[in-house]
């Protein structure tokens, strides 16, 4: 058993620290947006209500900024050295959330109405576009301007994965390898970029940056497994999303595709009901579990966590940052919301 590192914070404390550290430069960046989208961005980020009055809504968990800051610390640099990376990945992440909510027609995020449902579809899309442009600008003006290209590559992969995810909705022949590849494009790149950019701003060698990127990639796929499990079995009071939301949309998520391709009677029944508009979502959830989809996703999340931690160990990280990155990785894979 590893010896505890003195002063190590819990994962929740790390996330709170990250939010506090990133909020001022993030707010400063958003205040530079045109007024037409600034208000919507601030609403989405939980800073004010729909009328522009200060609010105390959730701004999200701040996982990606925390990874960037800790990655820099793991290389022996101060966390603040990676603030441009942390702000940029958070802006890019929120661009993707604004667009995702429109694409999926989700009306709730972080326990409040989504931006598009309040301000309209076009306004939410344009606000997402503005956040993405802002993210690139933050990196382009930093001491490592070439990192803007790294973020762009991650976003292009994300868009490719999102397109694949949308195409799955009209197909009955999605196989498991396709689904995993979609996740490797849609979810993993931003977490990988957060870790890699943190390493770059922390002065890491290309080899170490490569391992940090691989750490984030494995963690990103594990993250999606957990997200998909919560999309079926998560408690709405903690997730802030409707019960069985992914099943109601007939989403081809990882556990669902694993069940559909399982070759089991439960998988066959699930395939039949998934083509129906009025199937009971409780029954659908039970069939995914009976066909082994839930167990497979849980097992894969654990395997990918171990793989991620092997890559982290290969960077020879500073002890406290290593302990906190490990705690954060475990929280990501064991979270309930």
mmCIF file of C-alpha atoms in Angstrom:
data_model
loop_
_atom_site.group_PDB
_atom_site.id
_atom_site.type_symbol
_atom_site.label_atom_id
_atom_site.label_comp_id
_atom_site.label_asym_id
_atom_site.label_seq_id
_atom_site.Cartn_x
_atom_site.Cartn_y
_atom_site.Cartn_z
ATOM 1 C CA UNK A 1 0.000 0.000 0.000
ATOM 2 C CA UNK A 2 1.334 3.431 -0.948
ATOM 3 C CA UNK A 3 2.403 5.721 1.881
ATOM 4 C CA UNK A 4 0.018 8.680 2.294
ATOM 5 C CA UNK A 5 1.523 11.990 1.167
ATOM 6 C CA UNK A 6 1.386 14.767 3.765
ATOM 7 C CA UNK A 7 -0.958 17.583 2.830
ATOM 8 C CA UNK A 8 -2.779 15.677 0.101
ATOM 9 C CA UNK A 9 -6.270 17.050 -0.506
ATOM 10 C CA UNK A 10 -9.374 15.044 -1.232
ATOM 11 C CA UNK A 11 -10.641 14.993 -4.807
ATOM 12 C CA UNK A 12 -13.576 17.214 -3.846
ATOM 13 C CA UNK A 13 -11.199 19.699 -2.215
ATOM 14 C CA UNK A 14 -9.057 19.697 -5.379
ATOM 15 C CA UNK A 15 -12.100 20.455 -7.528
ATOM 16 C CA UNK A 16 -13.144 23.304 -5.209
ATOM 17 C CA UNK A 17 -9.572 24.675 -5.338
ATOM 18 C CA UNK A 18 -9.585 24.452 -9.123
ATOM 19 C CA UNK A 19 -12.903 26.291 -9.415
ATOM 20 C CA UNK A 20 -11.665 29.071 -7.120
ATOM 21 C CA UNK A 21 -8.373 29.431 -8.996
ATOM 22 C CA UNK A 22 -9.872 29.370 -12.489
ATOM 23 C CA UNK A 23 -12.973 31.486 -11.906
ATOM 24 C CA UNK A 24 -11.278 34.954 -11.954
ATOM 25 C CA UNK A 25 -9.443 34.500 -15.304
ATOM 26 C CA UNK A 26 -12.438 32.643 -16.716
ATOM 27 C CA UNK A 27 -14.764 35.486 -15.723
ATOM 28 C CA UNK A 28 -12.320 38.012 -17.163
ATOM 29 C CA UNK A 29 -12.238 36.135 -20.462
ATOM 30 C CA UNK A 30 -16.037 35.860 -20.690
ATOM 31 C CA UNK A 31 -16.456 39.564 -19.902
ATOM 32 C CA UNK A 32 -14.579 40.253 -23.125
ATOM 33 C CA UNK A 33 -17.325 38.614 -25.204
ATOM 34 C CA UNK A 34 -19.866 40.685 -27.137
ATOM 35 C CA UNK A 35 -22.830 41.597 -24.960
ATOM 36 C CA UNK A 36 -25.162 39.541 -27.178
ATOM 37 C CA UNK A 37 -23.573 36.282 -26.018
ATOM 38 C CA UNK A 38 -21.878 37.312 -22.751
ATOM 39 C CA UNK A 39 -25.122 37.166 -20.787
ATOM 40 C CA UNK A 40 -25.982 33.706 -22.115
ATOM 41 C CA UNK A 41 -22.485 32.402 -21.370
ATOM 42 C CA UNK A 42 -22.695 33.688 -17.801
ATOM 43 C CA UNK A 43 -26.102 32.086 -17.364
ATOM 44 C CA UNK A 44 -24.806 28.755 -18.672
ATOM 45 C CA UNK A 45 -21.802 28.968 -16.336
ATOM 46 C CA UNK A 46 -24.102 29.558 -13.359
ATOM 47 C CA UNK A 47 -22.931 33.075 -12.557
ATOM 48 C CA UNK A 48 -26.243 34.841 -13.047
ATOM 49 C CA UNK A 49 -29.890 34.108 -13.765
ATOM 50 C CA UNK A 50 -31.739 34.637 -17.035
ATOM 51 C CA UNK A 51 -32.239 38.306 -16.184
ATOM 52 C CA UNK A 52 -28.562 38.940 -15.492
ATOM 53 C CA UNK A 53 -28.859 38.994 -11.709
ATOM 54 C CA UNK A 54 -26.099 37.257 -9.672
ATOM 55 C CA UNK A 55 -26.895 33.600 -9.005
ATOM 56 C CA UNK A 56 -25.366 30.720 -7.081
ATOM 57 C CA UNK A 57 -26.014 27.970 -9.612
ATOM 58 C CA UNK A 58 -23.493 25.224 -10.300
ATOM 59 C CA UNK A 59 -20.720 25.983 -12.777
ATOM 60 C CA UNK A 60 -19.869 22.313 -13.171
ATOM 61 C CA UNK A 61 -17.335 20.070 -11.489
ATOM 62 C CA UNK A 62 -14.247 21.700 -13.055
ATOM 63 C CA UNK A 63 -12.622 18.322 -13.786
ATOM 64 C CA UNK A 64 -10.700 19.439 -16.884
ATOM 65 C CA UNK A 65 -9.187 22.571 -15.339
ATOM 66 C CA UNK A 66 -8.195 20.548 -12.278
ATOM 67 C CA UNK A 67 -6.429 18.010 -14.483
ATOM 68 C CA UNK A 68 -4.498 20.779 -16.258
ATOM 69 C CA UNK A 69 -3.421 22.443 -13.015
ATOM 70 C CA UNK A 70 -2.415 19.173 -11.358
ATOM 71 C CA UNK A 71 -0.568 18.008 -14.485
ATOM 72 C CA UNK A 72 1.612 21.119 -14.260
ATOM 73 C CA UNK A 73 2.214 20.492 -10.575
ATOM 74 C CA UNK A 74 3.077 16.861 -11.279
ATOM 75 C CA UNK A 75 5.999 18.185 -13.371
ATOM 76 C CA UNK A 76 7.204 20.345 -10.494
ATOM 77 C CA UNK A 77 5.738 23.640 -11.754
ATOM 78 C CA UNK A 78 3.310 25.949 -9.918
ATOM 79 C CA UNK A 79 -0.351 25.310 -10.681
ATOM 80 C CA UNK A 80 -0.772 28.920 -11.815
ATOM 81 C CA UNK A 81 1.628 28.333 -14.685
ATOM 82 C CA UNK A 82 -1.109 26.241 -16.346
ATOM 83 C CA UNK A 83 -3.972 28.707 -15.850
ATOM 84 C CA UNK A 84 -4.216 29.509 -19.594
ATOM 85 C CA UNK A 85 -4.590 25.785 -20.304
ATOM 86 C CA UNK A 86 -7.149 25.367 -17.526
ATOM 87 C CA UNK A 87 -9.256 28.316 -18.718
ATOM 88 C CA UNK A 88 -9.056 27.234 -22.362
ATOM 89 C CA UNK A 89 -10.165 23.643 -21.766
ATOM 90 C CA UNK A 90 -13.035 24.834 -19.568
ATOM 91 C CA UNK A 91 -14.210 27.220 -22.274
ATOM 92 C CA UNK A 92 -13.969 24.492 -24.920
ATOM 93 C CA UNK A 93 -15.816 22.062 -22.664
ATOM 94 C CA UNK A 94 -18.665 24.508 -22.168
ATOM 95 C CA UNK A 95 -18.822 25.146 -25.920
ATOM 96 C CA UNK A 96 -19.454 21.413 -26.313
ATOM 97 C CA UNK A 97 -22.093 21.378 -23.566
ATOM 98 C CA UNK A 98 -24.052 24.253 -25.101
ATOM 99 C CA UNK A 99 -24.096 22.468 -28.452
ATOM 100 C CA UNK A 100 -24.781 19.041 -26.913
ATOM 101 C CA UNK A 101 -27.869 20.356 -25.147
ATOM 102 C CA UNK A 102 -29.219 21.638 -28.462
ATOM 103 C CA UNK A 103 -28.381 18.427 -30.344
ATOM 104 C CA UNK A 104 -29.915 16.219 -27.653
ATOM 105 C CA UNK A 105 -32.787 18.634 -26.905
ATOM 106 C CA UNK A 106 -31.972 18.395 -23.193
ATOM 107 C CA UNK A 107 -33.958 20.908 -21.177
ATOM 108 C CA UNK A 108 -32.057 20.555 -17.886
ATOM 109 C CA UNK A 109 -28.387 20.892 -17.004
ATOM 110 C CA UNK A 110 -26.874 21.399 -13.568
ATOM 111 C CA UNK A 111 -30.370 21.463 -12.043
ATOM 112 C CA UNK A 112 -31.593 24.447 -14.078
ATOM 113 C CA UNK A 113 -33.058 25.021 -17.582
ATOM 114 C CA UNK A 114 -30.516 24.717 -20.379
ATOM 115 C CA UNK A 115 -29.414 27.854 -22.206
ATOM 116 C CA UNK A 116 -31.181 26.984 -25.458
ATOM 117 C CA UNK A 117 -34.483 26.350 -23.653
ATOM 118 C CA UNK A 118 -34.262 29.810 -22.086
ATOM 119 C CA UNK A 119 -32.710 31.949 -24.820
ATOM 120 C CA UNK A 120 -33.419 29.925 -27.963
ATOM 121 C CA UNK A 121 -31.513 27.457 -30.096
ATOM 122 C CA UNK A 122 -29.671 29.959 -32.286
ATOM 123 C CA UNK A 123 -28.508 32.030 -29.310
ATOM 124 C CA UNK A 124 -27.136 28.972 -27.517
ATOM 125 C CA UNK A 125 -25.276 27.777 -30.622
ATOM 126 C CA UNK A 126 -23.721 31.194 -31.214
ATOM 127 C CA UNK A 127 -22.690 31.415 -27.557
ATOM 128 C CA UNK A 128 -20.983 28.052 -27.846
ATOM 129 C CA UNK A 129 -19.163 29.269 -30.948
ATOM 130 C CA UNK A 130 -18.015 32.349 -29.050
ATOM 131 C CA UNK A 131 -16.659 30.280 -26.158
ATOM 132 C CA UNK A 132 -14.668 28.114 -28.561
ATOM 133 C CA UNK A 133 -13.154 31.165 -30.260
ATOM 134 C CA UNK A 134 -12.340 32.566 -26.830
ATOM 135 C CA UNK A 135 -10.589 29.330 -25.825
ATOM 136 C CA UNK A 136 -8.288 29.448 -28.846
ATOM 137 C CA UNK A 137 -7.532 33.094 -28.166
ATOM 138 C CA UNK A 138 -6.528 32.401 -24.562
ATOM 139 C CA UNK A 139 -3.905 29.897 -25.714
ATOM 140 C CA UNK A 140 -2.775 31.946 -28.717
ATOM 141 C CA UNK A 141 -1.939 34.839 -26.374
ATOM 142 C CA UNK A 142 -0.098 32.619 -23.884
ATOM 143 C CA UNK A 143 3.615 31.829 -23.637
ATOM 144 C CA UNK A 144 2.886 28.634 -25.590
ATOM 145 C CA UNK A 145 0.764 29.874 -28.524
ATOM 146 C CA UNK A 146 1.254 26.616 -30.470
ATOM 147 C CA UNK A 147 -0.942 24.889 -27.886
ATOM 148 C CA UNK A 148 -3.933 26.489 -29.614
ATOM 149 C CA UNK A 149 -3.329 23.939 -32.389
ATOM 150 C CA UNK A 150 -3.449 21.110 -29.827
ATOM 151 C CA UNK A 151 -6.799 22.329 -28.541
ATOM 152 C CA UNK A 152 -8.119 22.686 -32.104
ATOM 153 C CA UNK A 153 -7.144 19.085 -32.838
ATOM 154 C CA UNK A 154 -8.997 17.933 -29.720
ATOM 155 C CA UNK A 155 -12.122 19.877 -30.721
ATOM 156 C CA UNK A 156 -12.039 18.489 -34.263
ATOM 157 C CA UNK A 157 -11.873 14.971 -32.828
ATOM 158 C CA UNK A 158 -14.772 15.839 -30.523
ATOM 159 C CA UNK A 159 -16.858 17.054 -33.472
ATOM 160 C CA UNK A 160 -16.088 13.873 -35.393
ATOM 161 C CA UNK A 161 -17.164 11.785 -32.405
ATOM 162 C CA UNK A 162 -20.339 13.820 -31.964
ATOM 163 C CA UNK A 163 -21.212 13.303 -35.616
ATOM 164 C CA UNK A 164 -20.730 9.541 -35.225
ATOM 165 C CA UNK A 165 -22.870 9.568 -32.085
ATOM 166 C CA UNK A 166 -25.687 11.337 -33.916
ATOM 167 C CA UNK A 167 -25.486 8.902 -36.843
ATOM 168 C CA UNK A 168 -25.966 5.993 -34.441
ATOM 169 C CA UNK A 169 -29.477 7.230 -33.616
ATOM 170 C CA UNK A 170 -30.763 6.204 -37.039
ATOM 171 C CA UNK A 171 -28.866 2.914 -37.272
ATOM 172 C CA UNK A 172 -29.691 -0.536 -35.922
ATOM 173 C CA UNK A 173 -26.305 -2.068 -36.771
ATOM 174 C CA UNK A 174 -23.910 -0.182 -34.475
ATOM 175 C CA UNK A 175 -21.236 -2.539 -33.174
ATOM 176 C CA UNK A 176 -19.255 -2.211 -29.978
ATOM 177 C CA UNK A 177 -15.946 -1.331 -31.644
ATOM 178 C CA UNK A 178 -17.635 1.590 -33.440
ATOM 179 C CA UNK A 179 -19.153 2.798 -30.194
ATOM 180 C CA UNK A 180 -15.824 2.699 -28.355
ATOM 181 C CA UNK A 181 -14.132 4.531 -31.250
ATOM 182 C CA UNK A 182 -16.839 7.194 -31.106
ATOM 183 C CA UNK A 183 -16.153 7.748 -27.399
ATOM 184 C CA UNK A 184 -12.408 7.885 -28.018
ATOM 185 C CA UNK A 185 -13.125 10.838 -30.302
ATOM 186 C CA UNK A 186 -16.046 12.513 -28.552
ATOM 187 C CA UNK A 187 -15.130 12.405 -24.862
ATOM 188 C CA UNK A 188 -11.468 11.510 -24.423
ATOM 189 C CA UNK A 189 -9.751 14.298 -26.442
ATOM 190 C CA UNK A 190 -10.583 17.212 -24.125
ATOM 191 C CA UNK A 191 -9.504 15.341 -21.003
ATOM 192 C CA UNK A 192 -6.343 14.246 -22.815
ATOM 193 C CA UNK A 193 -5.715 17.820 -23.968
ATOM 194 C CA UNK A 194 -6.190 19.152 -20.431
ATOM 195 C CA UNK A 195 -3.523 16.796 -19.100
ATOM 196 C CA UNK A 196 -1.123 17.304 -22.013
ATOM 197 C CA UNK A 197 -1.464 21.100 -22.014
ATOM 198 C CA UNK A 198 -0.912 21.168 -18.266
ATOM 199 C CA UNK A 199 2.308 19.263 -18.864
ATOM 200 C CA UNK A 200 3.417 21.660 -21.608
ATOM 201 C CA UNK A 201 2.801 24.708 -19.403
ATOM 202 C CA UNK A 202 4.559 22.864 -16.585
ATOM 203 C CA UNK A 203 7.708 22.467 -18.678
ATOM 204 C CA UNK A 204 7.465 18.688 -19.210
ATOM 205 C CA UNK A 205 9.450 16.792 -21.827
ATOM 206 C CA UNK A 206 7.632 15.452 -24.917
ATOM 207 C CA UNK A 207 7.801 11.944 -23.436
ATOM 208 C CA UNK A 208 6.132 13.037 -20.208
ATOM 209 C CA UNK A 209 3.533 15.060 -22.127
ATOM 210 C CA UNK A 210 2.767 11.903 -24.127
ATOM 211 C CA UNK A 211 2.149 9.876 -20.979
ATOM 212 C CA UNK A 212 -0.002 12.659 -19.509
ATOM 213 C CA UNK A 213 -2.034 12.714 -22.711
ATOM 214 C CA UNK A 214 -2.461 8.911 -22.554
ATOM 215 C CA UNK A 215 -3.490 9.241 -18.891
ATOM 216 C CA UNK A 216 -6.214 11.663 -19.943
ATOM 217 C CA UNK A 217 -7.314 9.528 -22.899
ATOM 218 C CA UNK A 218 -7.850 6.411 -20.793
ATOM 219 C CA UNK A 219 -9.525 8.462 -18.094
ATOM 220 C CA UNK A 220 -11.760 10.087 -20.717
ATOM 221 C CA UNK A 221 -13.122 6.790 -22.009
ATOM 222 C CA UNK A 222 -13.651 5.605 -18.423
ATOM 223 C CA UNK A 223 -15.462 8.888 -17.757
ATOM 224 C CA UNK A 224 -17.855 8.188 -20.637
ATOM 225 C CA UNK A 225 -18.581 4.684 -19.371
ATOM 226 C CA UNK A 226 -19.615 6.184 -16.042
ATOM 227 C CA UNK A 227 -21.559 8.986 -17.733
ATOM 228 C CA UNK A 228 -23.483 6.420 -19.785
ATOM 229 C CA UNK A 229 -24.234 4.359 -16.695
ATOM 230 C CA UNK A 230 -25.554 7.476 -14.967
ATOM 231 C CA UNK A 231 -27.590 8.285 -18.085
ATOM 232 C CA UNK A 232 -29.559 5.111 -17.379
ATOM 233 C CA UNK A 233 -29.363 4.493 -13.629
ATOM 234 C CA UNK A 234 -28.357 7.874 -12.206
ATOM 235 C CA UNK A 235 -30.489 9.591 -9.584
ATOM 236 C CA UNK A 236 -32.018 12.763 -11.104
ATOM 237 C CA UNK A 237 -31.679 14.545 -7.752
ATOM 238 C CA UNK A 238 -27.889 14.247 -8.025
ATOM 239 C CA UNK A 239 -27.311 14.155 -11.799
ATOM 240 C CA UNK A 240 -29.636 17.079 -12.554
ATOM 241 C CA UNK A 241 -30.974 15.149 -15.580
ATOM 242 C CA UNK A 242 -34.207 13.192 -16.125
ATOM 243 C CA UNK A 243 -34.344 9.529 -15.070
ATOM 244 C CA UNK A 244 -33.550 7.104 -17.921
ATOM 245 C CA UNK A 245 -32.856 10.110 -20.157
ATOM 246 C CA UNK A 246 -30.549 8.218 -22.529
ATOM 247 C CA UNK A 247 -33.078 5.410 -22.918
ATOM 248 C CA UNK A 248 -35.927 7.810 -23.616
ATOM 249 C CA UNK A 249 -33.864 9.212 -26.500
ATOM 250 C CA UNK A 250 -32.917 5.662 -27.580
ATOM 251 C CA UNK A 251 -29.266 6.664 -27.307
ATOM 252 C CA UNK A 252 -26.699 4.067 -28.438
ATOM 253 C CA UNK A 253 -24.525 4.481 -25.359
ATOM 254 C CA UNK A 254 -21.732 2.087 -24.370
ATOM 255 C CA UNK A 255 -23.751 -0.188 -22.035
ATOM 256 C CA UNK A 256 -26.697 -0.166 -24.443
ATOM 257 C CA UNK A 257 -24.593 -1.209 -27.439
ATOM 258 C CA UNK A 258 -22.862 -3.850 -25.331
ATOM 259 C CA UNK A 259 -26.299 -5.229 -24.462
ATOM 260 C CA UNK A 260 -27.648 -4.968 -28.014
ATOM 261 C CA UNK A 261 -24.669 -6.930 -29.384
ATOM 262 C CA UNK A 262 -24.513 -9.459 -26.539
ATOM 263 C CA UNK A 263 -26.276 -12.273 -28.412
ATOM 264 C CA UNK A 264 -28.486 -12.867 -25.362
ATOM 265 C CA UNK A 265 -32.292 -13.166 -25.212
ATOM 266 C CA UNK A 266 -32.374 -9.961 -23.180
ATOM 267 C CA UNK A 267 -30.305 -8.237 -25.860
ATOM 268 C CA UNK A 268 -32.673 -9.422 -28.576
ATOM 269 C CA UNK A 269 -35.697 -8.146 -26.647
ATOM 270 C CA UNK A 270 -33.931 -4.848 -26.045
ATOM 271 C CA UNK A 271 -33.253 -4.506 -29.788
ATOM 272 C CA UNK A 272 -36.927 -5.053 -30.542
ATOM 273 C CA UNK A 273 -38.156 -2.598 -27.903
ATOM 274 C CA UNK A 274 -35.545 0.013 -28.851
ATOM 275 C CA UNK A 275 -37.321 0.405 -32.178
ATOM 276 C CA UNK A 276 -40.592 1.151 -30.401
ATOM 277 C CA UNK A 277 -41.671 4.651 -29.404
ATOM 278 C CA UNK A 278 -43.639 3.628 -26.333
ATOM 279 C CA UNK A 279 -41.388 1.061 -24.616
ATOM 280 C CA UNK A 280 -41.200 1.343 -20.829
ATOM 281 C CA UNK A 281 -37.783 2.836 -19.930
ATOM 282 C CA UNK A 282 -37.718 0.850 -16.681
ATOM 283 C CA UNK A 283 -38.005 -2.343 -18.723
ATOM 284 C CA UNK A 284 -35.315 -1.141 -21.121
ATOM 285 C CA UNK A 285 -32.945 -0.481 -18.219
ATOM 286 C CA UNK A 286 -33.608 -3.935 -16.807
ATOM 287 C CA UNK A 287 -32.858 -5.532 -20.176
ATOM 288 C CA UNK A 288 -29.566 -3.631 -20.547
ATOM 289 C CA UNK A 289 -28.540 -4.990 -17.163
ATOM 290 C CA UNK A 290 -29.736 -8.541 -17.877
ATOM 291 C CA UNK A 291 -27.823 -8.563 -21.175
ATOM 292 C CA UNK A 292 -24.601 -7.668 -19.370
ATOM 293 C CA UNK A 293 -24.283 -4.066 -20.534
ATOM 294 C CA UNK A 294 -24.058 -2.591 -17.059
ATOM 295 C CA UNK A 295 -21.480 -5.089 -15.803
ATOM 296 C CA UNK A 296 -19.337 -4.651 -18.935
ATOM 297 C CA UNK A 297 -19.244 -0.864 -18.654
ATOM 298 C CA UNK A 298 -18.410 -1.014 -14.952
ATOM 299 C CA UNK A 299 -15.599 -3.481 -15.669
ATOM 300 C CA UNK A 300 -14.233 -1.391 -18.542
ATOM 301 C CA UNK A 301 -14.242 1.751 -16.411
ATOM 302 C CA UNK A 302 -12.148 -0.029 -13.775
ATOM 303 C CA UNK A 303 -9.732 -1.413 -16.380
ATOM 304 C CA UNK A 304 -9.278 1.980 -18.000
ATOM 305 C CA UNK A 305 -8.672 3.594 -14.621
ATOM 306 C CA UNK A 306 -5.822 1.159 -13.969
ATOM 307 C CA UNK A 307 -4.430 1.856 -17.450
ATOM 308 C CA UNK A 308 -4.575 5.607 -16.835
ATOM 309 C CA UNK A 309 -2.743 5.314 -13.521
ATOM 310 C CA UNK A 310 0.018 3.266 -15.169
ATOM 311 C CA UNK A 311 0.601 6.147 -17.598
ATOM 312 C CA UNK A 312 0.629 8.619 -14.716
ATOM 313 C CA UNK A 313 3.232 6.559 -12.864
ATOM 314 C CA UNK A 314 5.416 6.550 -15.989
ATOM 315 C CA UNK A 315 5.780 10.359 -15.746
ATOM 316 C CA UNK A 316 7.587 10.117 -12.373
ATOM 317 C CA UNK A 317 5.246 12.766 -10.962
ATOM 318 C CA UNK A 318 5.783 14.781 -7.815
ATOM 319 C CA UNK A 319 4.246 12.839 -4.896
ATOM 320 C CA UNK A 320 1.459 15.194 -3.830
ATOM 321 C CA UNK A 321 0.254 15.939 -7.370
ATOM 322 C CA UNK A 322 0.371 12.217 -8.147
ATOM 323 C CA UNK A 323 -1.738 11.431 -5.094
ATOM 324 C CA UNK A 324 -4.269 14.127 -5.976
ATOM 325 C CA UNK A 325 -4.468 13.123 -9.642
ATOM 326 C CA UNK A 326 -5.029 9.549 -8.489
ATOM 327 C CA UNK A 327 -7.789 10.645 -6.115
ATOM 328 C CA UNK A 328 -9.402 12.712 -8.867
ATOM 329 C CA UNK A 329 -9.225 9.776 -11.288
ATOM 330 C CA UNK A 330 -10.922 7.520 -8.746
ATOM 331 C CA UNK A 331 -13.636 10.136 -8.176
ATOM 332 C CA UNK A 332 -14.279 10.372 -11.925
ATOM 333 C CA UNK A 333 -14.747 6.625 -12.204
ATOM 334 C CA UNK A 334 -16.682 6.164 -8.964
ATOM 335 C CA UNK A 335 -18.837 9.298 -9.139
ATOM 336 C CA UNK A 336 -22.620 9.285 -8.792
ATOM 337 C CA UNK A 337 -23.370 12.550 -10.624
#
